[in-house]
C-alpha positions as YAML, in Angstrom:
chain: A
units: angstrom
residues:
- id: 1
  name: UNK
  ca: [64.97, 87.61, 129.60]
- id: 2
  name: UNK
  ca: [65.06, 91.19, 128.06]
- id: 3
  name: UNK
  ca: [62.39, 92.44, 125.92]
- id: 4
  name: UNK
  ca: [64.52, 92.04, 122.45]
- id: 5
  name: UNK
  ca: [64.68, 88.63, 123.45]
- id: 6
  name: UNK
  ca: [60.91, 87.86, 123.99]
- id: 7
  name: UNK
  ca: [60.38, 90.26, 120.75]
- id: 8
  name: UNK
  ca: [62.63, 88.11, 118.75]
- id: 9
  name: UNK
  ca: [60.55, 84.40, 120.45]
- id: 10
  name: UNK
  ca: [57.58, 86.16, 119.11]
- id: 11
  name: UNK
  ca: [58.31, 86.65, 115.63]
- id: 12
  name: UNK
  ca: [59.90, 83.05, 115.53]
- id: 13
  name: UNK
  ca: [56.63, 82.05, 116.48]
- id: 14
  name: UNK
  ca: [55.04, 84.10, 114.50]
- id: 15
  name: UNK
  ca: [57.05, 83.03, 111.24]
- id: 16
  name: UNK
  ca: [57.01, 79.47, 111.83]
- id: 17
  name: UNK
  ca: [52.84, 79.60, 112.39]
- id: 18
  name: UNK
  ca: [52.71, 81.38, 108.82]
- id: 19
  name: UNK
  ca: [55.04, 78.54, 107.48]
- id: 20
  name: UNK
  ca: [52.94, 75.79, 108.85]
- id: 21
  name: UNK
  ca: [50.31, 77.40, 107.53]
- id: 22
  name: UNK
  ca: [51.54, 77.73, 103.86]
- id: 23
  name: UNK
  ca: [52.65, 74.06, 104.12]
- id: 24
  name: UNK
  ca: [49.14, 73.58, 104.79]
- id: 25
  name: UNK
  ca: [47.59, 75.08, 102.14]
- id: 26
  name: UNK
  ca: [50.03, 73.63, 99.24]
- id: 27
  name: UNK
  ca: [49.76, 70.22, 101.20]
- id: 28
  name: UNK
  ca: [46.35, 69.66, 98.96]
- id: 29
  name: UNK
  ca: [48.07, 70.77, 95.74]
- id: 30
  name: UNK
  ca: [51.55, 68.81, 96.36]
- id: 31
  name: UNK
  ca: [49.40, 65.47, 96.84]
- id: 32
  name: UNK
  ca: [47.45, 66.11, 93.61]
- id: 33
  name: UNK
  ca: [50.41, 67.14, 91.64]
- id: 34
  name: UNK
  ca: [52.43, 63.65, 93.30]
- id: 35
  name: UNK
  ca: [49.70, 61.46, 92.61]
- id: 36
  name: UNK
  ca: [48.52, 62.39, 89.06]
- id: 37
  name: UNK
  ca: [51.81, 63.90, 88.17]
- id: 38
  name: UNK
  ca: [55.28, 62.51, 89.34]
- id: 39
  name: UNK
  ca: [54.15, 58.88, 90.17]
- id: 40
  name: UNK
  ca: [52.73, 58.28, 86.30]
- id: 41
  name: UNK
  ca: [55.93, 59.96, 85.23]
- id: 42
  name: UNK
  ca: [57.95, 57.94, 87.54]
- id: 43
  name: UNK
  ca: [56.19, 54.95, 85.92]
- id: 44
  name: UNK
  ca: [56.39, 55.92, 82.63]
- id: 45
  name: UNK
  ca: [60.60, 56.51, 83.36]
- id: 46
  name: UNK
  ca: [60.90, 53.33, 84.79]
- id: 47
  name: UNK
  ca: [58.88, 51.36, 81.71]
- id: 48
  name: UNK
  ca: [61.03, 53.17, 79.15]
- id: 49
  name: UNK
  ca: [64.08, 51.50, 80.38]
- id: 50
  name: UNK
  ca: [62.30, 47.62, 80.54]
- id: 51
  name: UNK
  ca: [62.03, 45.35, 77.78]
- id: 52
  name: UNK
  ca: [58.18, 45.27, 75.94]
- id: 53
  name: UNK
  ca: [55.72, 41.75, 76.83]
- id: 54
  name: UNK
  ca: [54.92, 39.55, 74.44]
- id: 55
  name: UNK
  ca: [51.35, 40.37, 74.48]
- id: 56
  name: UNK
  ca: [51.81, 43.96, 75.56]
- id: 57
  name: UNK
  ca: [53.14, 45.40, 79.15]
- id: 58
  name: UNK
  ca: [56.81, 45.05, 80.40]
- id: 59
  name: UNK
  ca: [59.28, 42.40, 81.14]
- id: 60
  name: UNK
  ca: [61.43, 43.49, 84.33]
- id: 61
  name: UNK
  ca: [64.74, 43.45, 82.24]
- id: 62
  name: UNK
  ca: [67.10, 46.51, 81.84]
- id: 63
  name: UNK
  ca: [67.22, 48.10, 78.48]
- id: 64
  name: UNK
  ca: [68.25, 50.84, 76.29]
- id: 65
  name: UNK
  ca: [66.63, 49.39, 72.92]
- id: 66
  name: UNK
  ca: [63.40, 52.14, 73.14]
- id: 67
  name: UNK
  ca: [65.89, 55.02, 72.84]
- id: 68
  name: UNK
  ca: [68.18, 53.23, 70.62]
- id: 69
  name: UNK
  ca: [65.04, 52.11, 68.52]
- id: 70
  name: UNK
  ca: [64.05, 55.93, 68.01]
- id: 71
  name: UNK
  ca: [67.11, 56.81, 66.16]
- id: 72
  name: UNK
  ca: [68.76, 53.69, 64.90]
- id: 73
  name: UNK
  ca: [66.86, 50.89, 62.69]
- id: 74
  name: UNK
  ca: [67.90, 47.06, 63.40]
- id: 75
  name: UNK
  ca: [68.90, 44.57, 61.20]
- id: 76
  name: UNK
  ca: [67.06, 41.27, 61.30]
- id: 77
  name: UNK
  ca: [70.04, 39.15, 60.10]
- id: 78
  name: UNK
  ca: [73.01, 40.57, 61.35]
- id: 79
  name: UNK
  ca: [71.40, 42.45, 64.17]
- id: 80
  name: UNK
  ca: [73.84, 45.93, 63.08]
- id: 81
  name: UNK
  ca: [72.49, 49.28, 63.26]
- id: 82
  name: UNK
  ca: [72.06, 51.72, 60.83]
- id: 83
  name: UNK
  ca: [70.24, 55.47, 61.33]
- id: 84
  name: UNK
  ca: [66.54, 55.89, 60.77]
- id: 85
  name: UNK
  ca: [64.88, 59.11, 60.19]
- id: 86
  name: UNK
  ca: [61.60, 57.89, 60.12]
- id: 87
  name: UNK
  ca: [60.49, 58.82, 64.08]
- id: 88
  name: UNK
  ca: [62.19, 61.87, 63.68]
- id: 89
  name: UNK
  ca: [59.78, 62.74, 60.92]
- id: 90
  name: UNK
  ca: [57.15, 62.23, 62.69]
- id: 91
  name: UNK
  ca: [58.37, 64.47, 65.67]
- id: 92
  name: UNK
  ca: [59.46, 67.05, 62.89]
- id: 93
  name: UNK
  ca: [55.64, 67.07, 61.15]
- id: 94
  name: UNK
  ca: [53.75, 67.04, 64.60]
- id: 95
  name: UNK
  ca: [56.50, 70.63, 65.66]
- id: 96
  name: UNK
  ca: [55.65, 72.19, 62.20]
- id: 97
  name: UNK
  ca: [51.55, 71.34, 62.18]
- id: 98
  name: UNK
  ca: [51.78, 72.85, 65.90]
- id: 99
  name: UNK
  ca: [53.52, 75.85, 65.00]
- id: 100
  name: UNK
  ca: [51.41, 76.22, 61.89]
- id: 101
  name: UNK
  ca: [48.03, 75.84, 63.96]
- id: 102
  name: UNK
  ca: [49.92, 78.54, 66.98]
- id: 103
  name: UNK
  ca: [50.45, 80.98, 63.82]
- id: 104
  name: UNK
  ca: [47.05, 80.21, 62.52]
- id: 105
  name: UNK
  ca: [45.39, 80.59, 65.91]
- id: 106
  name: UNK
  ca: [47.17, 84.13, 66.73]
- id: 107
  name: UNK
  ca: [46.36, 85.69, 63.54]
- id: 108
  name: UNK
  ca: [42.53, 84.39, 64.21]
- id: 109
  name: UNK
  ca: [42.66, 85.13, 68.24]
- id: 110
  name: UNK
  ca: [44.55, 88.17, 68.31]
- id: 111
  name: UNK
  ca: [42.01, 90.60, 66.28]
- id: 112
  name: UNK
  ca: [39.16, 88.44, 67.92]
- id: 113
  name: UNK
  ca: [40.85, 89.14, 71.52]
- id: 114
  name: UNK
  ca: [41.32, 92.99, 70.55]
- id: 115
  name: UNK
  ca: [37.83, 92.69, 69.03]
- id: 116
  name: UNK
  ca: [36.50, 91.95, 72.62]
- id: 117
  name: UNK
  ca: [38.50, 94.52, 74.89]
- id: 118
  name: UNK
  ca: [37.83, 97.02, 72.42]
- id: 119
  name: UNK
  ca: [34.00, 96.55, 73.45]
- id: 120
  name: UNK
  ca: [31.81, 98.44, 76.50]
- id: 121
  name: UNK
  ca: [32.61, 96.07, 80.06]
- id: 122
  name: UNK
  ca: [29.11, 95.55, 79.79]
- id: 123
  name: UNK
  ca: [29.08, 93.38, 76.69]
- id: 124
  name: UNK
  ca: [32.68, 91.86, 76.67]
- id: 125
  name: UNK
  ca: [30.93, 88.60, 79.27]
- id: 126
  name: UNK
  ca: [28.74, 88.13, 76.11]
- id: 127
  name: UNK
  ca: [31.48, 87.93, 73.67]
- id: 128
  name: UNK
  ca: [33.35, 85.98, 75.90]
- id: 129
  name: UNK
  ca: [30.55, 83.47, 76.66]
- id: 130
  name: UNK
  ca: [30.03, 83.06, 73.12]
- id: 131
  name: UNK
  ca: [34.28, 81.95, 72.62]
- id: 132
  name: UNK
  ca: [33.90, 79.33, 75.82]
- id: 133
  name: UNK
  ca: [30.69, 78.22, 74.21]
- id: 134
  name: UNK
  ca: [32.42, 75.32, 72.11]
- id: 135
  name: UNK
  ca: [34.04, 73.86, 75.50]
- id: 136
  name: UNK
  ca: [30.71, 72.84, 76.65]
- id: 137
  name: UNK
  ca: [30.93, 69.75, 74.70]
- id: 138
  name: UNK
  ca: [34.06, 67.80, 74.46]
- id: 139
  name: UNK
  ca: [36.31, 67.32, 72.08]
- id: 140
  name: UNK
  ca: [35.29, 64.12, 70.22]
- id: 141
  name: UNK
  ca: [32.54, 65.90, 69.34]
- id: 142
  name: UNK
  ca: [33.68, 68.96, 68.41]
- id: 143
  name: UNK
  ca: [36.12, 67.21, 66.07]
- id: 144
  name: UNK
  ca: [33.26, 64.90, 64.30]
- id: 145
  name: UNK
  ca: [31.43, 68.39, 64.08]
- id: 146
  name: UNK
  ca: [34.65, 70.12, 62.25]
- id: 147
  name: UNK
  ca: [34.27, 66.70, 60.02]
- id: 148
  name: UNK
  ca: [30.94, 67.00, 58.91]
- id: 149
  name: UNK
  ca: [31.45, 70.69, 57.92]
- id: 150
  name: UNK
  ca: [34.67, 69.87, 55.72]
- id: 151
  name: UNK
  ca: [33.99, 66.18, 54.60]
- id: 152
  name: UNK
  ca: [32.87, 65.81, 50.49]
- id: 153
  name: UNK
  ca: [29.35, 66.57, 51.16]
- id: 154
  name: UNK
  ca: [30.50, 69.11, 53.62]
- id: 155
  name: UNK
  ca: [28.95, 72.44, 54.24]
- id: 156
  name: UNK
  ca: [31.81, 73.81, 52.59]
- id: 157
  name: UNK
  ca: [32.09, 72.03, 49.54]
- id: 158
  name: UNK
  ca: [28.22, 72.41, 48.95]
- id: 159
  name: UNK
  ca: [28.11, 75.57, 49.35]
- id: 160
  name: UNK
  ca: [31.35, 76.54, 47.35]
- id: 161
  name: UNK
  ca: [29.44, 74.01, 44.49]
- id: 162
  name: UNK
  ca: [26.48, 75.75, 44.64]
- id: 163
  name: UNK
  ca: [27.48, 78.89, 44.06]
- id: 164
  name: UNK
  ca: [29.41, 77.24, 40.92]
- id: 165
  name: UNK
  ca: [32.62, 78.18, 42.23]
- id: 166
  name: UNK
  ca: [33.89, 74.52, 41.84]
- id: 167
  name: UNK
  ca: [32.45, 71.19, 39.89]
- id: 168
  name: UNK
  ca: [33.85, 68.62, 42.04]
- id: 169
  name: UNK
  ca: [34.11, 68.79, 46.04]
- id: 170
  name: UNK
  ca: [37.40, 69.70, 47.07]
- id: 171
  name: UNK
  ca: [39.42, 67.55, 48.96]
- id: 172
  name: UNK
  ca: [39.99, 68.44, 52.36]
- id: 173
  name: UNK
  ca: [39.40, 65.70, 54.76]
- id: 174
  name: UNK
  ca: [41.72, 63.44, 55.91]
- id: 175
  name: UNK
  ca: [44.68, 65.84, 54.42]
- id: 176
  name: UNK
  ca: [47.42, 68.09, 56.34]
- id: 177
  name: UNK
  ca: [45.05, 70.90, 56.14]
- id: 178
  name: UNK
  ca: [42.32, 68.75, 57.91]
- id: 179
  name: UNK
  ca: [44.52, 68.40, 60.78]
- id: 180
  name: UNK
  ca: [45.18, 72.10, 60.46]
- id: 181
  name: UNK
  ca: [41.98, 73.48, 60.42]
- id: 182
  name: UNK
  ca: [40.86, 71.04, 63.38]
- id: 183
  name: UNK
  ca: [44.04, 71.93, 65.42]
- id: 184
  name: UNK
  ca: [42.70, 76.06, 65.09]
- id: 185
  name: UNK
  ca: [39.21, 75.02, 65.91]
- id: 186
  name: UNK
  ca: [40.05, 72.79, 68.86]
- id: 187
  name: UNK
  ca: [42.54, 75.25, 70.87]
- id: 188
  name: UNK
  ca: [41.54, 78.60, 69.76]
- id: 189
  name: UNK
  ca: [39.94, 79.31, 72.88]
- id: 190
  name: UNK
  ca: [43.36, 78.98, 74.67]
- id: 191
  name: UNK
  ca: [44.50, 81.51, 72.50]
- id: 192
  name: UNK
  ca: [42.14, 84.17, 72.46]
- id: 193
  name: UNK
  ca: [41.68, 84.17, 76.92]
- id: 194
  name: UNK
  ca: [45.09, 85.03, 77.16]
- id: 195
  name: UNK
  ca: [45.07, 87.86, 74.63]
- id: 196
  name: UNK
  ca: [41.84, 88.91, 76.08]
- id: 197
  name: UNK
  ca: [43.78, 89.40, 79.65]
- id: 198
  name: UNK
  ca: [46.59, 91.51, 78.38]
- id: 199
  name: UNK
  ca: [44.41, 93.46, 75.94]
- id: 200
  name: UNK
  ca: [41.95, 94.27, 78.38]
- id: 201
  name: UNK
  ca: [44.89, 96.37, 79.95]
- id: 202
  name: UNK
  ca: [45.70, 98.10, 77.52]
- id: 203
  name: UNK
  ca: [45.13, 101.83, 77.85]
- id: 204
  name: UNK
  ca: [44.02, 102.75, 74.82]
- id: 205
  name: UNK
  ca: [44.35, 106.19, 75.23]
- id: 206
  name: UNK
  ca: [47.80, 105.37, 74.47]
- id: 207
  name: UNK
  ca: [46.72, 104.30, 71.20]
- id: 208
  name: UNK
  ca: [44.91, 107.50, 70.74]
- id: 209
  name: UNK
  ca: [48.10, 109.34, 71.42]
- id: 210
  name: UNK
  ca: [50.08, 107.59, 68.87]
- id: 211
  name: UNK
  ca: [47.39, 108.54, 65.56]
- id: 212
  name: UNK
  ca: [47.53, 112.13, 67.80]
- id: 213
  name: UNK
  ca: [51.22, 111.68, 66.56]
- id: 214
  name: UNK
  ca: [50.24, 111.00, 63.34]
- id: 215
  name: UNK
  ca: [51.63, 106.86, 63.56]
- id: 216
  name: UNK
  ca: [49.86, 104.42, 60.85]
- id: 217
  name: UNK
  ca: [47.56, 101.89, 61.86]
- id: 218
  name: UNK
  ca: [50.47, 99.50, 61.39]
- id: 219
  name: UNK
  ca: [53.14, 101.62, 63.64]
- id: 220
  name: UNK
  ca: [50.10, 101.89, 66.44]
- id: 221
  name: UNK
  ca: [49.49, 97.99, 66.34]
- id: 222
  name: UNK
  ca: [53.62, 97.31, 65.93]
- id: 223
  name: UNK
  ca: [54.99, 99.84, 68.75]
- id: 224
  name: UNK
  ca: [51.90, 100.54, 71.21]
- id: 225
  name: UNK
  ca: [49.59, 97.33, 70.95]
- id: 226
  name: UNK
  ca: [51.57, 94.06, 70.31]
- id: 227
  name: UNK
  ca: [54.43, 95.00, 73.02]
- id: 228
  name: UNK
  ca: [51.62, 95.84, 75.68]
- id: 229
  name: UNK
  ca: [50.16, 92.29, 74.62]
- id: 230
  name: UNK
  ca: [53.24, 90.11, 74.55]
- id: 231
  name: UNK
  ca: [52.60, 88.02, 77.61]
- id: 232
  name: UNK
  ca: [49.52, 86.82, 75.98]
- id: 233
  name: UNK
  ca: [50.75, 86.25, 72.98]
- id: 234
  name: UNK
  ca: [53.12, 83.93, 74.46]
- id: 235
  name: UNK
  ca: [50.97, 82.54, 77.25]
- id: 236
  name: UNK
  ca: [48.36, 81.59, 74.10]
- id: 237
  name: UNK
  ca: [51.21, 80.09, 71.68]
- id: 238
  name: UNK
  ca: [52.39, 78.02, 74.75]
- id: 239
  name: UNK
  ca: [48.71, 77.16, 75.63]
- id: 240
  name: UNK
  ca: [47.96, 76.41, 71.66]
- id: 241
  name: UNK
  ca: [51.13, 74.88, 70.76]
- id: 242
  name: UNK
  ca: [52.12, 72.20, 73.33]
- id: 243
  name: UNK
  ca: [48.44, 70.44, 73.39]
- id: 244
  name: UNK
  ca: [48.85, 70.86, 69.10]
- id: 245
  name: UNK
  ca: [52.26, 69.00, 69.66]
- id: 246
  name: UNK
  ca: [50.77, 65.61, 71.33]
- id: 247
  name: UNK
  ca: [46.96, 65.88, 69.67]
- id: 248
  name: UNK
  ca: [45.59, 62.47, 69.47]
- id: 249
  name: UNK
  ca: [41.99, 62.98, 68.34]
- id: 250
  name: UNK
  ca: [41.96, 65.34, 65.69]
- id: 251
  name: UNK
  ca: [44.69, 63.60, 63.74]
- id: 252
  name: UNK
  ca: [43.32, 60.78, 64.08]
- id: 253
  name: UNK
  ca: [39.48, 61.68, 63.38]
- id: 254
  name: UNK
  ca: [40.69, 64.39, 60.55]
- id: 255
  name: UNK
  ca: [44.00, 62.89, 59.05]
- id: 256
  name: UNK
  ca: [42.74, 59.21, 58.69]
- id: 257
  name: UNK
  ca: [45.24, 58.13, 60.84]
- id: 258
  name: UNK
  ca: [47.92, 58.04, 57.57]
- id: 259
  name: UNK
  ca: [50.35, 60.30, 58.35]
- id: 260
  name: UNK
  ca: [51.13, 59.77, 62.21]
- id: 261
  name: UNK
  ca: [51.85, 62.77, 65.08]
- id: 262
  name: UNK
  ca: [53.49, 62.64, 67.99]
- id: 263
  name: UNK
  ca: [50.21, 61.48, 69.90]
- id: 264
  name: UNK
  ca: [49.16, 58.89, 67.24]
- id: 265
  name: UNK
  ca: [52.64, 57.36, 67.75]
- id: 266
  name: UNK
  ca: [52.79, 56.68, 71.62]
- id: 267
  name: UNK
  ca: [49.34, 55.28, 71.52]
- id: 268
  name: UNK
  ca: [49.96, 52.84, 68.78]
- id: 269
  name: UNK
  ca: [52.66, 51.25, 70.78]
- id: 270
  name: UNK
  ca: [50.42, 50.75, 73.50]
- id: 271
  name: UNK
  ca: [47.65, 49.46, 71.84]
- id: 272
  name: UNK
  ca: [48.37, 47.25, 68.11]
- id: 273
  name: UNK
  ca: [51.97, 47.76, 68.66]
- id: 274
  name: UNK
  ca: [52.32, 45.96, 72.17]
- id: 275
  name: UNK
  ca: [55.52, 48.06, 72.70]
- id: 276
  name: UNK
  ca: [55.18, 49.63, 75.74]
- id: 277
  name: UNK
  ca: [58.85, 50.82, 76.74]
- id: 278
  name: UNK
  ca: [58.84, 52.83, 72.86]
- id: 279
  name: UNK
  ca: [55.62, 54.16, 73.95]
- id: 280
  name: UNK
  ca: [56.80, 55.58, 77.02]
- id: 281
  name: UNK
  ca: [60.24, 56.61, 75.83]
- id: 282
  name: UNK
  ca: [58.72, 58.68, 72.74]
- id: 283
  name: UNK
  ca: [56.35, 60.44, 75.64]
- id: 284
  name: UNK
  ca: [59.42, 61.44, 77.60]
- id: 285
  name: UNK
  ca: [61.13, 62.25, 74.73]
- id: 286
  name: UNK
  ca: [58.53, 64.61, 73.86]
- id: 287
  name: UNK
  ca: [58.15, 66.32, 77.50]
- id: 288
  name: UNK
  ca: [61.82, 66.26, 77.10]
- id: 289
  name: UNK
  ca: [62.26, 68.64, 74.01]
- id: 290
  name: UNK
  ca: [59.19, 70.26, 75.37]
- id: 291
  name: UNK
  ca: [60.54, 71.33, 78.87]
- id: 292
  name: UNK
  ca: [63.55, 72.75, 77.21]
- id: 293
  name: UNK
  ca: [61.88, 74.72, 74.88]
- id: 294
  name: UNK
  ca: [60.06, 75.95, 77.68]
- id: 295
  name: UNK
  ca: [63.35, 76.93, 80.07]
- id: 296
  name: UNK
  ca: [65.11, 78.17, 77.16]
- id: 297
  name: UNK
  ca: [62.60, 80.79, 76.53]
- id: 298
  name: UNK
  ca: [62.12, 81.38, 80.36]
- id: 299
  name: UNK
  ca: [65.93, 82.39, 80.65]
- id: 300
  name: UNK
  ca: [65.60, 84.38, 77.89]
- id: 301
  name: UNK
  ca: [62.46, 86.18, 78.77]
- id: 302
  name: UNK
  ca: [64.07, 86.55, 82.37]
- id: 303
  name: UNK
  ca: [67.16, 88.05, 80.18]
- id: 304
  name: UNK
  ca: [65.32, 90.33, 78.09]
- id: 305
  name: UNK
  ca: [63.48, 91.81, 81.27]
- id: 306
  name: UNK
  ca: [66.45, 92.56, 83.39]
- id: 307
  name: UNK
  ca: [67.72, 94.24, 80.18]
- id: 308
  name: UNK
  ca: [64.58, 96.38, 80.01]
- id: 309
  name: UNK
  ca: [64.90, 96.72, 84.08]
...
């Protein structure tokens, strides 16, 4: 055996050791992700095609009605179809209150975020400590706080009253806006970490050179700061917008519970509504649209950077 030979044994070996090893490591992270991921979602597959219980749960029968039933309305009588908007609206409210709460939360997070890296390293943990603050209670919490502050005897319409800017308390809770403002409050957090990251990078003595070259405050923050801080920007709308998209509490704590969301929806057919293949279809439906939104942009991002390359 020649000494190529026993070279080439050796880094065999010495590749399939550092395989093992890898398999090893992700071994942990593939059970987690099998477990609490792909089995529920196997589940969830699997109850979307079954017929709903009586009383709630599944009967073991093949059918299509839960994806029929979110487009198409039955007749009682002559059992016919006809088309029914009316889940469709409530997928269309939940996308535009998410992307309404992602804009709301950028133009809140993004100064905020700059706000922070802008500051001496020596004070930015403070600043920082005091945006994670919030997430050291939960969110049921957090939401019955946001209540309190806009409800009729609210901090907000007291105050507004007593400096006589209105008569009567303004009606905020349990509107659009409710949901809104609770959306912002709940995931603004997500928002302002990831902007925080990319800012933090920024060399702002690139920002000095632009006013050197006499640019507006508005050329600096269009040409020189957003483009440096696009991957957080889209890392916090993703982090913002998908948990917006399937809220449960806030809605449902803020809204009254009278205009549904996406969230609202699947767990009313598995609680009053005993209709647990709907249920799970409308979840997969969701992760559906959700997952392509996400590869469409991925290809696209992947497009724009080779461009750039």
């Amino acid at each position: 055996m020649g000494a190529d030979t026993r070279l080439e044994d050796a880094k065999r070996r010495v590749d399939a050791d550092t395989r093992r090893r890898r398999r090893q490591l992700l071994s942990p992270t593939l059970i987690v992700i099998g477990v609490f991921g792909l089995f529920p979602l196997t589940i969830t597959l699997i109850y979307s095609f079954l017929s709903p219980g009586v009383y709630g749960g599944v009967t073991w029968e093949f059918s299509t009605n839960a994806y029929v039933q979110f487009l198409f309305e039955r007749d009682i009588f002559d059992d016919t179809l006809s088309f029914s908007s009316t889940y469709l609206s409530i997928y269309g409210r939940s996308i535009g209150l998410a992307f309404v709460a992602t804009v709301g939360a950028l133009l809140i997070g993004f100064p905020t975020a700059y706000f922070i890296a802008s500051k001496p390293p020596s004070q930015r943990n403070f600043w920082l400590f005091l945006i994670t603050l919030p997430f050291w209670t939960n969110l049921l919490i957090r939401t019955y706080a946001v209540l309190l502050i806009i409800r009729d005897e609210g901090i907000i319409n007291l105050s507004l009253q007593s400096i006589g800017l209105i008569d009567q308390p303004l009606t905020i809770l349990y509107t659009d806006l409710a949901v809104f403002l609770g959306l912002i409050y709940s995931y603004l957090p997500f928002m302002v970490l990831p902007l925080y990251a990319s800012l933090e990078k920024l060399d702002f003595r690139l920002v000095e050179a632009a006013y050197d070259l006499y640019a507006t405050r508005f050329q600096v923050l269009r040409h020189v700061i957003v483009p440096m801080a696009k991957p957080g920007i889209v890392a916090g709308c993703i982090l913002v917008f998908i948990p917006g998209l399937g809220a449960y509490i806030t809605p449902e704590l803020l809204g009254g519970g009278k205009e549904l969301m996406i969230g609202n929806l699947i767990a009313l057919q598995f609680g009053g509504s005993r209709n647990w293949p709907f249920g799970s279809a409308a979840a997969l439906i969701l992760m559906v649209v959700v997952m392509l939104s996400l590869i469409i942009y991925v290809r696209y991002a992947g497009k724009e950077a080779k461009g750039h390359g």
